[in-house]
């Protein structure tokens, strides 16, 4: 990333913030709600908030599509949490409950869960189905073309 300003969507109030890319590692806060823009935790979103994060965020967005009844999804949840601590602030991590957000799962053609999808500049660039450990999530995410 260069020294330009990036749009970062707040994980709390979903306001789009402009942040200097050089300041990403300095724990920037939201200009509206004054809470941290990066928390080191995945952000659970509904369809409308998901669409805003994907469309407006200028850092790559890694999404875990999961469901509460899915055993492998529940097993992977702590690993995804650990991956967030390693990947933020260079990447935003989101969680979408496909049981609660059926339209979004259908729209994105999510056929199995858990599924990880990586979005860059508003479009999906990579997808991986199946549960993974934290190190594998981080390795997979960092190996994708950004």
Short mmCIF file of the C-alpha atoms (twelve columns), coordinates in Angstrom:
data_MODEL
# 
_entry.id   MODEL 
# 
loop_
_atom_site.group_PDB 
_atom_site.id 
_atom_site.type_symbol 
_atom_site.label_atom_id 
_atom_site.label_alt_id 
_atom_site.label_comp_id 
_atom_site.label_asym_id 
_atom_site.label_seq_id 
_atom_site.Cartn_x 
_atom_site.Cartn_y 
_atom_site.Cartn_z 
_atom_site.pdbx_PDB_model_num 
ATOM 1   C CA . UNK A 1   0.000   0.000   0.000  1 
ATOM 2   C CA . UNK A 2   1.251   3.455   -0.789 1 
ATOM 3   C CA . UNK A 3   0.794   6.680   1.170  1 
ATOM 4   C CA . UNK A 4   -2.629  7.415   -0.262 1 
ATOM 5   C CA . UNK A 5   -5.803  7.632   1.779  1 
ATOM 6   C CA . UNK A 6   -7.914  4.492   1.935  1 
ATOM 7   C CA . UNK A 7   -11.610 4.070   2.614  1 
ATOM 8   C CA . UNK A 8   -12.167 1.891   5.684  1 
ATOM 9   C CA . UNK A 9   -15.688 0.989   6.814  1 
ATOM 10  C CA . UNK A 10  -16.166 1.117   10.581 1 
ATOM 11  C CA . UNK A 11  -17.031 -2.332  12.031 1 
ATOM 12  C CA . UNK A 12  -19.277 -0.661  14.640 1 
ATOM 13  C CA . UNK A 13  -21.350 2.074   12.924 1 
ATOM 14  C CA . UNK A 14  -20.524 1.148   9.277  1 
ATOM 15  C CA . UNK A 15  -19.476 4.711   8.405  1 
ATOM 16  C CA . UNK A 16  -16.849 4.966   5.673  1 
ATOM 17  C CA . UNK A 17  -13.676 6.621   6.970  1 
ATOM 18  C CA . UNK A 18  -10.692 7.983   5.063  1 
ATOM 19  C CA . UNK A 19  -7.418  6.775   6.596  1 
ATOM 20  C CA . UNK A 20  -3.864  7.313   5.387  1 
ATOM 21  C CA . UNK A 21  -2.495  3.899   4.464  1 
ATOM 22  C CA . UNK A 22  0.640   4.695   6.488  1 
ATOM 23  C CA . UNK A 23  -1.603  5.100   9.571  1 
ATOM 24  C CA . UNK A 24  -3.310  1.689   9.358  1 
ATOM 25  C CA . UNK A 25  -0.968  0.157   11.929 1 
ATOM 26  C CA . UNK A 26  -1.497  3.032   14.386 1 
ATOM 27  C CA . UNK A 27  -4.964  1.920   15.581 1 
ATOM 28  C CA . UNK A 28  -7.082  4.513   13.743 1 
ATOM 29  C CA . UNK A 29  -10.509 5.373   15.161 1 
ATOM 30  C CA . UNK A 30  -13.806 6.042   13.387 1 
ATOM 31  C CA . UNK A 31  -14.481 9.714   12.779 1 
ATOM 32  C CA . UNK A 32  -18.163 9.236   13.658 1 
ATOM 33  C CA . UNK A 33  -18.378 6.809   16.607 1 
ATOM 34  C CA . UNK A 34  -14.715 7.156   17.732 1 
ATOM 35  C CA . UNK A 35  -14.329 3.398   18.196 1 
ATOM 36  C CA . UNK A 36  -11.370 1.447   16.729 1 
ATOM 37  C CA . UNK A 37  -11.552 0.738   12.996 1 
ATOM 38  C CA . UNK A 38  -9.674  -2.533  13.577 1 
ATOM 39  C CA . UNK A 39  -10.311 -4.688  16.625 1 
ATOM 40  C CA . UNK A 40  -8.422  -7.882  15.810 1 
ATOM 41  C CA . UNK A 41  -11.770 -9.718  15.719 1 
ATOM 42  C CA . UNK A 42  -13.997 -10.757 12.815 1 
ATOM 43  C CA . UNK A 43  -17.094 -8.621  12.318 1 
ATOM 44  C CA . UNK A 44  -20.478 -10.375 12.027 1 
ATOM 45  C CA . UNK A 45  -22.654 -8.661  9.422  1 
ATOM 46  C CA . UNK A 46  -26.084 -8.768  7.854  1 
ATOM 47  C CA . UNK A 47  -26.544 -8.444  4.090  1 
ATOM 48  C CA . UNK A 48  -26.804 -4.635  3.955  1 
ATOM 49  C CA . UNK A 49  -23.700 -4.091  6.102  1 
ATOM 50  C CA . UNK A 50  -21.831 -6.784  4.137  1 
ATOM 51  C CA . UNK A 51  -22.605 -4.997  0.867  1 
ATOM 52  C CA . UNK A 52  -21.318 -1.701  2.278  1 
ATOM 53  C CA . UNK A 53  -18.075 -3.244  3.570  1 
ATOM 54  C CA . UNK A 54  -17.421 -5.026  0.279  1 
ATOM 55  C CA . UNK A 55  -18.240 -2.012  -1.891 1 
ATOM 56  C CA . UNK A 56  -16.504 0.684   0.174  1 
ATOM 57  C CA . UNK A 57  -13.494 -0.921  1.901  1 
ATOM 58  C CA . UNK A 58  -10.197 -0.367  0.153  1 
ATOM 59  C CA . UNK A 59  -8.415  -3.091  2.100  1 
ATOM 60  C CA . UNK A 60  -9.003  -6.726  1.103  1 
ATOM 61  C CA . UNK A 61  -11.998 -8.302  2.855  1 
ATOM 62  C CA . UNK A 62  -11.911 -11.960 3.928  1 
ATOM 63  C CA . UNK A 63  -15.350 -13.433 4.657  1 
ATOM 64  C CA . UNK A 64  -16.228 -16.613 6.542  1 
ATOM 65  C CA . UNK A 65  -19.617 -17.900 5.361  1 
ATOM 66  C CA . UNK A 66  -20.885 -20.205 8.105  1 
ATOM 67  C CA . UNK A 67  -24.027 -21.456 9.893  1 
ATOM 68  C CA . UNK A 68  -24.692 -22.164 13.582 1 
ATOM 69  C CA . UNK A 69  -25.723 -25.779 12.920 1 
ATOM 70  C CA . UNK A 70  -22.466 -26.559 11.056 1 
ATOM 71  C CA . UNK A 71  -19.968 -28.462 13.212 1 
ATOM 72  C CA . UNK A 72  -16.901 -27.675 11.054 1 
ATOM 73  C CA . UNK A 73  -17.951 -23.999 11.045 1 
ATOM 74  C CA . UNK A 74  -18.047 -23.916 14.844 1 
ATOM 75  C CA . UNK A 75  -14.697 -25.710 14.985 1 
ATOM 76  C CA . UNK A 76  -13.139 -23.151 12.616 1 
ATOM 77  C CA . UNK A 77  -14.508 -20.088 14.454 1 
ATOM 78  C CA . UNK A 78  -11.603 -19.811 16.953 1 
ATOM 79  C CA . UNK A 79  -9.089  -20.209 14.106 1 
ATOM 80  C CA . UNK A 80  -10.783 -17.416 12.125 1 
ATOM 81  C CA . UNK A 81  -10.648 -15.267 15.279 1 
ATOM 82  C CA . UNK A 82  -6.894  -15.945 15.580 1 
ATOM 83  C CA . UNK A 83  -6.408  -15.182 11.883 1 
ATOM 84  C CA . UNK A 84  -8.061  -11.772 12.376 1 
ATOM 85  C CA . UNK A 85  -5.427  -10.882 14.958 1 
ATOM 86  C CA . UNK A 86  -2.699  -11.660 12.402 1 
ATOM 87  C CA . UNK A 87  -4.272  -10.246 9.229  1 
ATOM 88  C CA . UNK A 88  -5.712  -6.940  10.450 1 
ATOM 89  C CA . UNK A 89  -5.278  -4.074  9.598  1 
ATOM 90  C CA . UNK A 90  -4.021  -5.108  6.138  1 
ATOM 91  C CA . UNK A 91  -7.232  -7.104  5.683  1 
ATOM 92  C CA . UNK A 92  -10.756 -6.867  7.154  1 
ATOM 93  C CA . UNK A 93  -12.294 -10.165 8.384  1 
ATOM 94  C CA . UNK A 94  -16.064 -10.621 8.293  1 
ATOM 95  C CA . UNK A 95  -18.450 -13.409 9.267  1 
ATOM 96  C CA . UNK A 96  -21.777 -14.017 7.544  1 
ATOM 97  C CA . UNK A 97  -24.306 -16.447 9.032  1 
ATOM 98  C CA . UNK A 98  -25.784 -18.035 5.902  1 
ATOM 99  C CA . UNK A 99  -28.732 -19.344 7.927  1 
ATOM 100 C CA . UNK A 100 -29.729 -15.796 8.924  1 
ATOM 101 C CA . UNK A 101 -28.698 -14.246 5.586  1 
ATOM 102 C CA . UNK A 102 -30.082 -16.808 3.118  1 
ATOM 103 C CA . UNK A 103 -30.438 -14.266 0.283  1 
ATOM 104 C CA . UNK A 104 -26.783 -13.295 0.516  1 
ATOM 105 C CA . UNK A 105 -25.627 -16.925 0.506  1 
ATOM 106 C CA . UNK A 106 -27.786 -17.621 -2.536 1 
ATOM 107 C CA . UNK A 107 -26.699 -14.444 -4.334 1 
ATOM 108 C CA . UNK A 108 -23.031 -15.355 -3.892 1 
ATOM 109 C CA . UNK A 109 -23.625 -19.018 -4.756 1 
ATOM 110 C CA . UNK A 110 -22.317 -20.345 -1.426 1 
ATOM 111 C CA . UNK A 111 -22.783 -24.104 -1.878 1 
ATOM 112 C CA . UNK A 112 -20.936 -25.486 1.144  1 
ATOM 113 C CA . UNK A 113 -19.901 -24.153 4.507  1 
ATOM 114 C CA . UNK A 114 -17.614 -23.080 5.879  1 
ATOM 115 C CA . UNK A 115 -16.486 -21.150 2.827  1 
ATOM 116 C CA . UNK A 116 -13.897 -18.389 2.837  1 
ATOM 117 C CA . UNK A 117 -14.144 -15.743 0.132  1 
ATOM 118 C CA . UNK A 118 -11.666 -12.927 -0.458 1 
ATOM 119 C CA . UNK A 119 -12.891 -9.653  -1.945 1 
ATOM 120 C CA . UNK A 120 -10.655 -6.931  -3.362 1 
ATOM 121 C CA . UNK A 121 -12.022 -3.635  -4.673 1 
ATOM 122 C CA . UNK A 122 -15.583 -4.920  -4.410 1 
ATOM 123 C CA . UNK A 123 -15.153 -8.177  -6.305 1 
ATOM 124 C CA . UNK A 124 -14.438 -11.732 -5.268 1 
ATOM 125 C CA . UNK A 125 -10.915 -12.836 -6.189 1 
ATOM 126 C CA . UNK A 126 -10.633 -16.191 -4.386 1 
ATOM 127 C CA . UNK A 127 -12.749 -18.801 -2.621 1 
ATOM 128 C CA . UNK A 128 -11.920 -21.812 -0.458 1 
ATOM 129 C CA . UNK A 129 -14.419 -24.308 1.007  1 
ATOM 130 C CA . UNK A 130 -13.745 -26.373 4.117  1 
ATOM 131 C CA . UNK A 131 -12.541 -25.775 7.652  1 
ATOM 132 C CA . UNK A 132 -8.950  -24.638 8.172  1 
ATOM 133 C CA . UNK A 133 -6.707  -23.839 11.101 1 
ATOM 134 C CA . UNK A 134 -5.504  -20.288 11.810 1 
ATOM 135 C CA . UNK A 135 -2.086  -20.742 10.156 1 
ATOM 136 C CA . UNK A 136 -3.714  -22.169 7.011  1 
ATOM 137 C CA . UNK A 137 -6.258  -19.314 6.869  1 
ATOM 138 C CA . UNK A 138 -3.486  -16.723 7.155  1 
ATOM 139 C CA . UNK A 139 -1.284  -18.511 4.610  1 
ATOM 140 C CA . UNK A 140 -4.173  -18.907 2.141  1 
ATOM 141 C CA . UNK A 141 -5.287  -15.268 2.492  1 
ATOM 142 C CA . UNK A 142 -1.769  -13.888 2.090  1 
ATOM 143 C CA . UNK A 143 -1.088  -16.077 -0.967 1 
ATOM 144 C CA . UNK A 144 -3.983  -14.633 -2.980 1 
ATOM 145 C CA . UNK A 145 -3.507  -11.990 -5.677 1 
ATOM 146 C CA . UNK A 146 -4.343  -8.587  -4.269 1 
# 
